[in-house]
Amino acid sequence: MGEVDPAFIQEFEHRPKLAVVEAQGIPQIDLSPFINSSPPGNSPAIEDLVNQVRDACKDWGFFQVINHGVPIEVREKLQSAAKRFFDQPVEEKKKVRRSENNPFGYYDTEQTKNVRDWKEVFDFKVEVLKSTPASYESDDNPTPWPDNPPEFREASEEYLKEVEKLAYKLLELISLSLNLHANRLEAFFSKDQTTMFRINHYPPCPAPDLALGVGRHKDAGALTILAQDDVGGLEVKRKSDGEWVFVKPTPNTFIINIGDIMTAWSNGRYEGAEHRAKVNSTRARFSIPIFFNPSRSTVVEPLAELRDEGKPAKYESYNWGEFLAAAERNNFKKPDVNTQFIDFKK
Ligand SMILES: O=C(O)CCC(=O)C(=O)O
Ligand SMILES: [Fe+2]
């Protein structure tokens, strides 16, 4: 990306510190009791796991998981395909670029809060069997799959299949942690889900003290499952003191964070945390988030079981399909003028 264009420079208060705060990092949770038993019973191990998930969602909005059931080979295959794709000349990558009519594909001019991000991305559509026509805007845009590397599509689809299983397990755990039935959230995802799969590539940056790979933000969806490589750069804003905390890369873990939809469903019991990605001057970094999102027709609102007279709804209802359509439109033209989740806070 060459020298640092002023469009990448963060305002002074948002510039990253190069020193790393690592103490008291996000919780690490071992999913083995839940992954290995199907259906999971009511054992003390499960109860303990559910308690850990509840604490992590409340205190951090973020956690890491180990023994998550996703085979390492599937992840490695995608990581090497992604590297081969992004290693190509930019003209090659632009053959599959995002366009005004199709929000999927390659993109290298993303902004967060009106400042350019030092990254390039490839966004995939998660194909689902359509049982009903989408109610808001067509979502008929297929992913513009690149010819090279030839294994890119297969590696992506295999990875998605495995991570989706993990996502459903996490939805069950989160439901249990909110004292809901394990399957309470599943129906929101069962048809026309709008899950989005992204590969972020952060090239080395000559000014890692001025720019960010991704500026501070919260994820708008329900749940994000992120794989990061061994370079490191993700920072989470710790709720207890507002400090930016580095998420140390740990091999074969996934980073889970709750998004704004979960904040609304839980009626504020859980709240997604701000996070950002730093860059560095020597090593390129990759991260692969899957934004696990419900169907377009979902009306997002605090779940009935989690509101009553003592705890009235803290958020207005909103239509996810409309929200997403506005975000997709604005993202191409003028980022960050779209409706924000915070607008729905009562
Ligand atoms: O690269 C990372 O670690 C974070 C990426 C991220 O937050 C996002 O793509 O929403
Ligand atoms: Fe994010």
mmCIF file of C-alpha atoms and ligand atoms in Angstrom:
data_model
loop_
_atom_site.group_PDB
_atom_site.id
_atom_site.type_symbol
_atom_site.label_atom_id
_atom_site.label_comp_id
_atom_site.label_asym_id
_atom_site.label_seq_id
_atom_site.Cartn_x
_atom_site.Cartn_y
_atom_site.Cartn_z
ATOM 1 C CA MET A 1 0.000 0.000 0.000
ATOM 2 C CA GLY A 2 3.068 2.278 -0.087
ATOM 3 C CA GLU A 3 3.508 5.395 2.050
ATOM 4 C CA VAL A 4 0.914 6.384 4.569
ATOM 5 C CA ASP A 5 -1.787 8.509 3.017
ATOM 6 C CA PRO A 6 -3.302 11.017 5.494
ATOM 7 C CA ALA A 7 -6.604 9.130 5.071
ATOM 8 C CA PHE A 8 -5.108 6.354 7.237
ATOM 9 C CA ILE A 9 -3.975 8.556 10.116
ATOM 10 C CA GLN A 10 -5.956 8.106 13.320
ATOM 11 C CA GLU A 11 -6.812 11.096 15.473
ATOM 12 C CA PHE A 12 -4.385 11.486 18.343
ATOM 13 C CA GLU A 13 -6.596 9.931 21.027
ATOM 14 C CA HIS A 14 -7.200 6.796 18.943
ATOM 15 C CA ARG A 15 -3.590 6.076 17.985
ATOM 16 C CA PRO A 16 -2.286 2.746 19.221
ATOM 17 C CA LYS A 17 0.357 2.476 21.891
ATOM 18 C CA LEU A 18 3.238 0.382 20.708
ATOM 19 C CA ALA A 19 3.764 -1.025 24.206
ATOM 20 C CA VAL A 20 1.551 -4.000 24.812
ATOM 21 C CA VAL A 21 -0.761 -4.498 27.806
ATOM 22 C CA GLU A 22 -1.067 -8.223 28.215
ATOM 23 C CA ALA A 23 -1.871 -8.821 31.857
ATOM 24 C CA GLN A 24 -5.419 -9.954 32.675
ATOM 25 C CA GLY A 25 -6.250 -10.918 29.111
ATOM 26 C CA ILE A 26 -9.559 -12.254 27.830
ATOM 27 C CA PRO A 27 -10.682 -15.542 29.412
ATOM 28 C CA GLN A 28 -9.747 -18.859 27.826
ATOM 29 C CA ILE A 29 -12.471 -21.501 27.916
ATOM 30 C CA ASP A 30 -12.052 -25.224 27.310
ATOM 31 C CA LEU A 31 -15.091 -26.442 25.368
ATOM 32 C CA SER A 32 -14.318 -30.164 25.596
ATOM 33 C CA PRO A 33 -17.175 -31.097 27.978
ATOM 34 C CA PHE A 34 -19.675 -29.614 25.540
ATOM 35 C CA ILE A 35 -18.105 -30.610 22.243
ATOM 36 C CA ASN A 36 -17.608 -34.237 23.238
ATOM 37 C CA SER A 37 -21.054 -35.040 24.582
ATOM 38 C CA SER A 38 -24.088 -34.908 22.404
ATOM 39 C CA PRO A 39 -26.606 -34.037 23.654
ATOM 40 C CA PRO A 40 -24.714 -32.481 26.541
ATOM 41 C CA GLY A 41 -26.246 -33.501 29.827
ATOM 42 C CA ASN A 42 -26.500 -31.563 33.025
ATOM 43 C CA SER A 43 -23.114 -32.493 34.424
ATOM 44 C CA PRO A 44 -21.133 -30.313 36.836
ATOM 45 C CA ALA A 45 -18.575 -29.835 34.015
ATOM 46 C CA ILE A 46 -21.249 -28.343 31.751
ATOM 47 C CA GLU A 47 -22.538 -26.167 34.546
ATOM 48 C CA ASP A 48 -19.034 -24.885 35.131
ATOM 49 C CA LEU A 49 -18.603 -24.193 31.426
ATOM 50 C CA VAL A 50 -21.875 -22.280 31.252
ATOM 51 C CA ASN A 51 -20.773 -20.189 34.239
ATOM 52 C CA GLN A 52 -17.469 -19.384 32.543
ATOM 53 C CA VAL A 53 -19.283 -18.306 29.375
ATOM 54 C CA ARG A 54 -21.654 -16.103 31.383
ATOM 55 C CA ASP A 55 -18.789 -14.393 33.222
ATOM 56 C CA ALA A 56 -16.798 -13.872 30.009
ATOM 57 C CA CYS A 57 -19.793 -12.392 28.148
ATOM 58 C CA LYS A 58 -20.581 -10.076 31.059
ATOM 59 C CA ASP A 59 -17.081 -8.988 31.969
ATOM 60 C CA TRP A 60 -15.437 -8.865 28.554
ATOM 61 C CA GLY A 61 -17.845 -9.568 25.682
ATOM 62 C CA PHE A 62 -14.897 -11.660 24.428
ATOM 63 C CA PHE A 63 -13.289 -15.033 25.141
ATOM 64 C CA GLN A 64 -10.989 -17.578 23.513
ATOM 65 C CA VAL A 65 -11.880 -21.230 23.102
ATOM 66 C CA ILE A 66 -9.732 -24.357 23.049
ATOM 67 C CA ASN A 67 -10.853 -27.921 22.263
ATOM 68 C CA HIS A 68 -13.448 -26.401 19.959
ATOM 69 C CA GLY A 69 -13.784 -29.335 17.543
ATOM 70 C CA VAL A 70 -12.601 -27.557 14.361
ATOM 71 C CA PRO A 71 -9.848 -29.681 12.776
ATOM 72 C CA ILE A 72 -6.553 -27.816 12.543
ATOM 73 C CA GLU A 73 -5.913 -29.034 8.969
ATOM 74 C CA VAL A 74 -9.062 -27.303 7.757
ATOM 75 C CA ARG A 75 -7.890 -24.032 9.240
ATOM 76 C CA GLU A 76 -4.345 -24.411 7.911
ATOM 77 C CA LYS A 77 -5.592 -25.165 4.418
ATOM 78 C CA LEU A 78 -7.606 -21.953 4.359
ATOM 79 C CA GLN A 79 -4.748 -19.921 5.828
ATOM 80 C CA SER A 80 -2.389 -21.040 3.074
ATOM 81 C CA ALA A 81 -5.005 -20.489 0.331
ATOM 82 C CA ALA A 82 -5.623 -16.995 1.715
ATOM 83 C CA LYS A 83 -1.919 -16.221 1.667
ATOM 84 C CA ARG A 84 -1.679 -17.360 -1.945
ATOM 85 C CA PHE A 85 -4.627 -15.198 -2.918
ATOM 86 C CA PHE A 86 -3.342 -12.020 -1.254
ATOM 87 C CA ASP A 87 0.221 -12.584 -2.489
ATOM 88 C CA GLN A 88 -0.979 -11.970 -6.045
ATOM 89 C CA PRO A 89 -0.575 -8.606 -7.798
ATOM 90 C CA VAL A 90 -3.342 -6.171 -6.986
ATOM 91 C CA GLU A 91 -4.645 -6.254 -10.590
ATOM 92 C CA GLU A 92 -5.361 -9.966 -10.175
ATOM 93 C CA LYS A 93 -7.181 -9.396 -6.907
ATOM 94 C CA LYS A 94 -9.208 -6.556 -8.390
ATOM 95 C CA LYS A 95 -10.711 -8.973 -10.915
ATOM 96 C CA VAL A 96 -12.905 -10.142 -8.039
ATOM 97 C CA ARG A 97 -13.441 -6.797 -6.376
ATOM 98 C CA ARG A 98 -16.534 -5.679 -4.520
ATOM 99 C CA SER A 99 -18.815 -3.442 -6.555
ATOM 100 C CA GLU A 100 -21.712 -1.145 -5.919
ATOM 101 C CA ASN A 101 -24.097 -3.967 -6.804
ATOM 102 C CA ASN A 102 -22.301 -6.778 -5.032
ATOM 103 C CA PRO A 103 -20.906 -6.339 -1.513
ATOM 104 C CA PHE A 104 -18.803 -9.549 -1.735
ATOM 105 C CA GLY A 105 -15.255 -10.016 -3.020
ATOM 106 C CA TYR A 106 -11.941 -8.176 -2.728
ATOM 107 C CA TYR A 107 -11.759 -4.706 -1.255
ATOM 108 C CA ASP A 108 -8.851 -2.503 -0.194
ATOM 109 C CA THR A 109 -10.381 0.835 0.697
ATOM 110 C CA GLU A 110 -12.415 0.044 3.787
ATOM 111 C CA GLN A 111 -12.868 2.708 6.420
ATOM 112 C CA THR A 112 -13.897 2.487 10.045
ATOM 113 C CA LYS A 113 -15.346 5.683 11.501
ATOM 114 C CA ASN A 114 -14.196 7.594 8.421
ATOM 115 C CA VAL A 115 -10.505 6.688 8.731
ATOM 116 C CA ARG A 116 -8.978 4.241 6.233
ATOM 117 C CA ASP A 117 -8.068 0.807 7.573
ATOM 118 C CA TRP A 118 -4.581 -0.501 6.720
ATOM 119 C CA LYS A 119 -5.852 -3.744 5.256
ATOM 120 C CA GLU A 120 -7.327 -5.555 2.306
ATOM 121 C CA VAL A 121 -10.199 -8.004 2.656
ATOM 122 C CA PHE A 122 -12.045 -10.720 0.829
ATOM 123 C CA ASP A 123 -15.701 -11.110 1.809
ATOM 124 C CA PHE A 124 -17.691 -14.244 1.059
ATOM 125 C CA LYS A 125 -21.330 -14.776 1.018
ATOM 126 C CA VAL A 126 -22.472 -17.742 3.018
ATOM 127 C CA GLU A 127 -24.750 -19.581 0.649
ATOM 128 C CA VAL A 128 -27.956 -20.859 2.147
ATOM 129 C CA LEU A 129 -30.915 -22.650 0.727
ATOM 130 C CA LYS A 130 -33.553 -20.038 0.208
ATOM 131 C CA SER A 131 -36.950 -21.131 1.361
ATOM 132 C CA THR A 132 -38.601 -17.736 1.067
ATOM 133 C CA PRO A 133 -37.688 -14.664 -0.939
ATOM 134 C CA ALA A 134 -35.663 -12.153 1.051
ATOM 135 C CA SER A 135 -37.871 -9.412 2.388
ATOM 136 C CA TYR A 136 -35.342 -6.598 2.192
ATOM 137 C CA GLU A 137 -33.155 -6.064 -0.853
ATOM 138 C CA SER A 138 -32.020 -8.896 -2.950
ATOM 139 C CA ASP A 139 -29.264 -10.999 -1.474
ATOM 140 C CA ASP A 140 -28.738 -12.836 -4.722
ATOM 141 C CA ASN A 141 -25.186 -11.651 -5.187
ATOM 142 C CA PRO A 142 -22.885 -14.625 -5.416
ATOM 143 C CA THR A 143 -19.327 -14.504 -4.100
ATOM 144 C CA PRO A 144 -17.064 -13.638 -7.061
ATOM 145 C CA TRP A 145 -14.706 -16.593 -6.516
ATOM 146 C CA PRO A 146 -11.172 -16.032 -7.840
ATOM 147 C CA ASP A 147 -9.572 -18.482 -10.292
ATOM 148 C CA ASN A 148 -6.405 -18.426 -8.219
ATOM 149 C CA PRO A 149 -5.515 -20.168 -6.111
ATOM 150 C CA PRO A 150 -7.788 -22.955 -7.385
ATOM 151 C CA GLU A 151 -8.324 -24.408 -3.898
ATOM 152 C CA PHE A 152 -9.575 -21.096 -2.451
ATOM 153 C CA ARG A 153 -13.280 -21.845 -2.721
ATOM 154 C CA GLU A 154 -13.100 -25.415 -1.472
ATOM 155 C CA ALA A 155 -10.874 -24.437 1.459
ATOM 156 C CA SER A 156 -13.312 -21.663 2.395
ATOM 157 C CA GLU A 157 -16.378 -23.872 2.191
ATOM 158 C CA GLU A 158 -14.816 -26.649 4.252
ATOM 159 C CA TYR A 159 -13.731 -24.176 6.887
ATOM 160 C CA LEU A 160 -17.170 -22.594 7.045
ATOM 161 C CA LYS A 161 -18.833 -25.982 7.482
ATOM 162 C CA GLU A 162 -16.677 -26.760 10.519
ATOM 163 C CA VAL A 163 -16.893 -23.327 12.109
ATOM 164 C CA GLU A 164 -20.665 -23.320 11.683
ATOM 165 C CA LYS A 165 -20.898 -26.385 13.923
ATOM 166 C CA LEU A 166 -18.911 -24.518 16.542
ATOM 167 C CA ALA A 167 -21.161 -21.481 16.158
ATOM 168 C CA TYR A 168 -24.285 -23.527 16.908
ATOM 169 C CA LYS A 169 -22.606 -25.023 19.988
ATOM 170 C CA LEU A 170 -21.717 -21.518 21.170
ATOM 171 C CA LEU A 171 -25.274 -20.319 20.620
ATOM 172 C CA GLU A 172 -26.445 -23.189 22.833
ATOM 173 C CA LEU A 173 -23.949 -22.342 25.530
ATOM 174 C CA ILE A 174 -24.812 -18.663 25.435
ATOM 175 C CA SER A 175 -28.530 -19.511 25.597
ATOM 176 C CA LEU A 176 -27.946 -21.708 28.649
ATOM 177 C CA SER A 177 -25.860 -18.960 30.223
ATOM 178 C CA LEU A 178 -28.868 -16.629 29.906
ATOM 179 C CA ASN A 179 -31.052 -19.292 31.579
ATOM 180 C CA LEU A 180 -32.804 -19.957 28.284
ATOM 181 C CA HIS A 181 -33.495 -23.254 26.590
ATOM 182 C CA ALA A 182 -30.374 -24.456 24.733
ATOM 183 C CA ASN A 183 -32.102 -24.118 21.341
ATOM 184 C CA ARG A 184 -33.709 -20.740 21.991
ATOM 185 C CA LEU A 185 -31.613 -18.830 19.440
ATOM 186 C CA GLU A 186 -31.303 -21.469 16.737
ATOM 187 C CA ALA A 187 -34.460 -20.571 14.816
ATOM 188 C CA PHE A 188 -33.143 -17.087 14.055
ATOM 189 C CA PHE A 189 -30.443 -18.737 11.936
ATOM 190 C CA SER A 190 -32.323 -21.618 10.405
ATOM 191 C CA LYS A 191 -33.269 -19.984 7.125
ATOM 192 C CA ASP A 192 -31.796 -17.177 5.039
ATOM 193 C CA GLN A 193 -29.146 -16.441 7.594
ATOM 194 C CA THR A 194 -26.904 -13.505 6.684
ATOM 195 C CA THR A 195 -23.681 -14.850 8.102
ATOM 196 C CA MET A 196 -20.622 -13.276 6.465
ATOM 197 C CA PHE A 197 -17.183 -14.690 6.127
ATOM 198 C CA ARG A 198 -14.175 -12.384 5.775
ATOM 199 C CA ILE A 199 -10.443 -12.734 5.361
ATOM 200 C CA ASN A 200 -8.473 -9.711 6.561
ATOM 201 C CA HIS A 201 -4.936 -9.198 5.307
ATOM 202 C CA TYR A 202 -2.902 -6.483 7.021
ATOM 203 C CA PRO A 203 0.279 -5.699 5.071
ATOM 204 C CA PRO A 204 3.301 -4.310 6.951
ATOM 205 C CA CYS A 205 2.760 -0.603 7.627
ATOM 206 C CA PRO A 206 5.477 2.071 7.779
ATOM 207 C CA ALA A 207 3.571 3.987 10.484
ATOM 208 C CA PRO A 208 2.043 1.502 12.946
ATOM 209 C CA ASP A 209 1.908 4.262 15.565
ATOM 210 C CA LEU A 210 -0.427 6.391 13.419
ATOM 211 C CA ALA A 211 -2.639 3.942 11.525
ATOM 212 C CA LEU A 212 -4.734 0.927 12.483
ATOM 213 C CA GLY A 213 -5.529 -2.246 10.561
ATOM 214 C CA VAL A 214 -9.124 -1.897 11.738
ATOM 215 C CA GLY A 215 -10.212 1.101 13.741
ATOM 216 C CA ARG A 216 -12.123 0.700 17.005
ATOM 217 C CA HIS A 217 -15.595 -0.748 16.514
ATOM 218 C CA LYS A 218 -18.108 -3.249 17.811
ATOM 219 C CA ASP A 219 -19.408 -6.016 15.573
ATOM 220 C CA ALA A 220 -23.015 -5.449 14.555
ATOM 221 C CA GLY A 221 -24.085 -9.098 14.261
ATOM 222 C CA ALA A 222 -24.885 -11.793 16.810
ATOM 223 C CA LEU A 223 -21.610 -13.651 17.301
ATOM 224 C CA THR A 224 -18.145 -13.438 15.722
ATOM 225 C CA ILE A 225 -15.737 -16.366 15.534
ATOM 226 C CA LEU A 226 -12.239 -15.156 14.666
ATOM 227 C CA ALA A 227 -9.056 -17.030 13.826
ATOM 228 C CA GLN A 228 -5.893 -14.964 14.042
ATOM 229 C CA ASP A 229 -2.417 -16.036 12.973
ATOM 230 C CA ASP A 230 0.708 -15.896 15.144
ATOM 231 C CA VAL A 231 1.561 -12.244 14.403
ATOM 232 C CA GLY A 232 -0.869 -10.590 16.806
ATOM 233 C CA GLY A 233 -2.541 -7.199 16.624
ATOM 234 C CA LEU A 234 -6.058 -7.589 18.032
ATOM 235 C CA GLU A 235 -6.804 -5.412 21.051
ATOM 236 C CA VAL A 236 -9.966 -5.444 23.144
ATOM 237 C CA LYS A 237 -11.148 -2.561 25.274
ATOM 238 C CA ARG A 238 -11.341 -3.917 28.793
ATOM 239 C CA LYS A 239 -14.645 -3.001 30.382
ATOM 240 C CA SER A 240 -13.304 -2.681 33.910
ATOM 241 C CA ASP A 241 -10.935 0.211 33.143
ATOM 242 C CA GLY A 242 -11.176 1.113 29.434
ATOM 243 C CA GLU A 243 -7.616 -0.099 28.777
ATOM 244 C CA TRP A 244 -6.796 -1.589 25.354
ATOM 245 C CA VAL A 245 -5.664 -5.159 26.026
ATOM 246 C CA PHE A 246 -3.636 -7.178 23.524
ATOM 247 C CA VAL A 247 -5.024 -10.614 22.641
ATOM 248 C CA LYS A 248 -1.942 -12.777 22.569
ATOM 249 C CA PRO A 249 -2.065 -15.254 19.676
ATOM 250 C CA THR A 250 -2.445 -18.803 20.983
ATOM 251 C CA PRO A 251 -2.139 -21.611 18.429
ATOM 252 C CA ASN A 252 -5.345 -23.357 17.435
ATOM 253 C CA THR A 253 -7.733 -21.194 19.452
ATOM 254 C CA PHE A 254 -10.690 -19.174 18.248
ATOM 255 C CA ILE A 255 -11.621 -15.775 19.579
ATOM 256 C CA ILE A 256 -15.320 -15.361 20.217
ATOM 257 C CA ASN A 257 -17.057 -12.061 20.669
ATOM 258 C CA ILE A 258 -20.640 -11.108 21.072
ATOM 259 C CA GLY A 259 -22.090 -8.500 18.736
ATOM 260 C CA ASP A 260 -24.791 -5.873 19.021
ATOM 261 C CA ILE A 261 -27.619 -8.295 18.208
ATOM 262 C CA MET A 262 -26.677 -10.429 21.216
ATOM 263 C CA THR A 263 -26.530 -7.280 23.326
ATOM 264 C CA ALA A 264 -30.129 -6.550 22.311
ATOM 265 C CA TRP A 265 -31.368 -10.164 22.675
ATOM 266 C CA SER A 266 -29.868 -10.367 26.158
ATOM 267 C CA ASN A 267 -31.475 -7.032 27.037
ATOM 268 C CA GLY A 268 -28.095 -5.645 27.996
ATOM 269 C CA ARG A 269 -27.043 -8.488 30.313
ATOM 270 C CA TYR A 270 -24.194 -8.978 27.865
ATOM 271 C CA GLU A 271 -22.613 -6.209 25.870
ATOM 272 C CA GLY A 272 -20.192 -6.489 22.980
ATOM 273 C CA ALA A 273 -16.816 -4.807 23.505
ATOM 274 C CA GLU A 274 -14.948 -2.365 21.311
ATOM 275 C CA HIS A 275 -11.939 -3.836 19.603
ATOM 276 C CA ARG A 276 -9.376 -2.835 16.986
ATOM 277 C CA ALA A 277 -6.424 -4.328 15.124
ATOM 278 C CA LYS A 278 -2.937 -2.861 15.247
ATOM 279 C CA VAL A 279 -0.468 -3.278 12.410
ATOM 280 C CA ASN A 280 3.305 -3.528 12.480
ATOM 281 C CA SER A 281 6.140 -2.479 10.211
ATOM 282 C CA THR A 282 7.643 -5.892 9.489
ATOM 283 C CA ARG A 283 5.131 -8.723 9.272
ATOM 284 C CA ALA A 284 1.914 -9.115 7.330
ATOM 285 C CA ARG A 285 -0.940 -10.442 9.435
ATOM 286 C CA PHE A 286 -4.070 -12.432 8.582
ATOM 287 C CA SER A 287 -7.272 -12.787 10.536
ATOM 288 C CA ILE A 288 -10.419 -14.643 9.553
ATOM 289 C CA PRO A 289 -13.679 -13.570 11.191
ATOM 290 C CA ILE A 290 -17.016 -15.211 10.533
ATOM 291 C CA PHE A 291 -19.846 -12.894 11.492
ATOM 292 C CA PHE A 292 -22.645 -15.204 12.474
ATOM 293 C CA ASN A 293 -25.860 -13.349 11.738
ATOM 294 C CA PRO A 294 -29.582 -14.184 11.693
ATOM 295 C CA SER A 295 -31.977 -14.079 8.772
ATOM 296 C CA ARG A 296 -32.905 -10.792 7.125
ATOM 297 C CA SER A 297 -36.464 -11.016 8.404
ATOM 298 C CA THR A 298 -35.344 -11.031 12.057
ATOM 299 C CA VAL A 299 -36.806 -8.295 14.204
ATOM 300 C CA VAL A 300 -34.061 -7.733 16.738
ATOM 301 C CA GLU A 301 -35.382 -6.996 20.211
ATOM 302 C CA PRO A 302 -34.782 -8.046 23.801
ATOM 303 C CA LEU A 303 -36.060 -11.614 24.211
ATOM 304 C CA ALA A 304 -39.407 -11.791 25.999
ATOM 305 C CA GLU A 305 -37.955 -14.053 28.724
ATOM 306 C CA LEU A 306 -35.344 -11.434 29.559
ATOM 307 C CA ARG A 307 -37.632 -8.488 30.068
ATOM 308 C CA ASP A 308 -40.399 -7.835 32.542
ATOM 309 C CA GLU A 309 -41.672 -4.954 34.611
ATOM 310 C CA GLY A 310 -38.539 -4.921 36.705
ATOM 311 C CA LYS A 311 -36.351 -5.151 33.615
ATOM 312 C CA PRO A 312 -38.081 -3.354 30.749
ATOM 313 C CA ALA A 313 -36.610 -3.529 27.248
ATOM 314 C CA LYS A 314 -33.466 -1.446 27.033
ATOM 315 C CA TYR A 315 -33.446 -1.406 23.219
ATOM 316 C CA GLU A 316 -35.976 -0.547 20.545
ATOM 317 C CA SER A 317 -36.855 -3.248 18.027
ATOM 318 C CA TYR A 318 -35.205 -3.009 14.634
ATOM 319 C CA ASN A 319 -35.313 -4.991 11.461
ATOM 320 C CA TRP A 320 -32.004 -6.705 10.767
ATOM 321 C CA GLY A 321 -32.581 -6.922 7.004
ATOM 322 C CA GLU A 322 -33.119 -3.168 6.759
ATOM 323 C CA PHE A 323 -30.125 -2.460 8.965
ATOM 324 C CA LEU A 324 -27.918 -4.716 6.869
ATOM 325 C CA ALA A 325 -29.138 -3.327 3.542
ATOM 326 C CA ALA A 326 -28.337 0.217 4.698
ATOM 327 C CA ALA A 327 -24.906 -0.873 5.931
ATOM 328 C CA GLU A 328 -24.153 -2.625 2.626
ATOM 329 C CA ARG A 329 -25.201 0.418 0.593
ATOM 330 C CA ASN A 330 -23.324 2.889 2.746
ATOM 331 C CA ASN A 331 -20.270 0.736 2.987
ATOM 332 C CA PHE A 332 -19.684 1.078 -0.703
ATOM 333 C CA LYS A 333 -20.366 4.780 -0.971
ATOM 334 C CA LYS A 334 -19.659 6.572 2.233
ATOM 335 C CA PRO A 335 -18.825 4.372 5.166
ATOM 336 C CA ASP A 336 -19.970 5.023 8.654
ATOM 337 C CA VAL A 337 -22.951 7.185 7.924
ATOM 338 C CA ASN A 338 -25.189 4.171 8.419
ATOM 339 C CA THR A 339 -27.537 3.728 11.318
ATOM 340 C CA GLN A 340 -25.690 2.690 14.443
ATOM 341 C CA PHE A 341 -26.919 0.145 16.953
ATOM 342 C CA ILE A 342 -26.543 2.756 19.676
ATOM 343 C CA ASP A 343 -29.471 4.629 18.064
ATOM 344 C CA PHE A 344 -31.744 1.845 19.284
ATOM 345 C CA LYS A 345 -30.773 2.237 22.932
ATOM 346 C CA LYS A 346 -33.718 3.548 24.923
HETATM 347 O O1 LIG B 1 -8.086 -8.674 12.775
HETATM 348 C C1 LIG B 1 -8.593 -8.748 13.874
HETATM 349 O O2 LIG B 1 -8.029 -9.294 14.826
HETATM 350 C C2 LIG B 1 -9.955 -8.137 14.152
HETATM 351 C C3 LIG B 1 -10.809 -7.964 12.937
HETATM 352 C C4 LIG B 1 -12.158 -7.399 13.252
HETATM 353 O O3 LIG B 1 -12.431 -6.964 14.334
HETATM 354 C C5 LIG B 1 -13.211 -7.400 12.213
HETATM 355 O O4 LIG B 1 -12.909 -7.726 11.046
HETATM 356 O O5 LIG B 1 -14.363 -7.059 12.576
HETATM 357 FE FE FE B 2 -14.605 -6.735 14.626
#
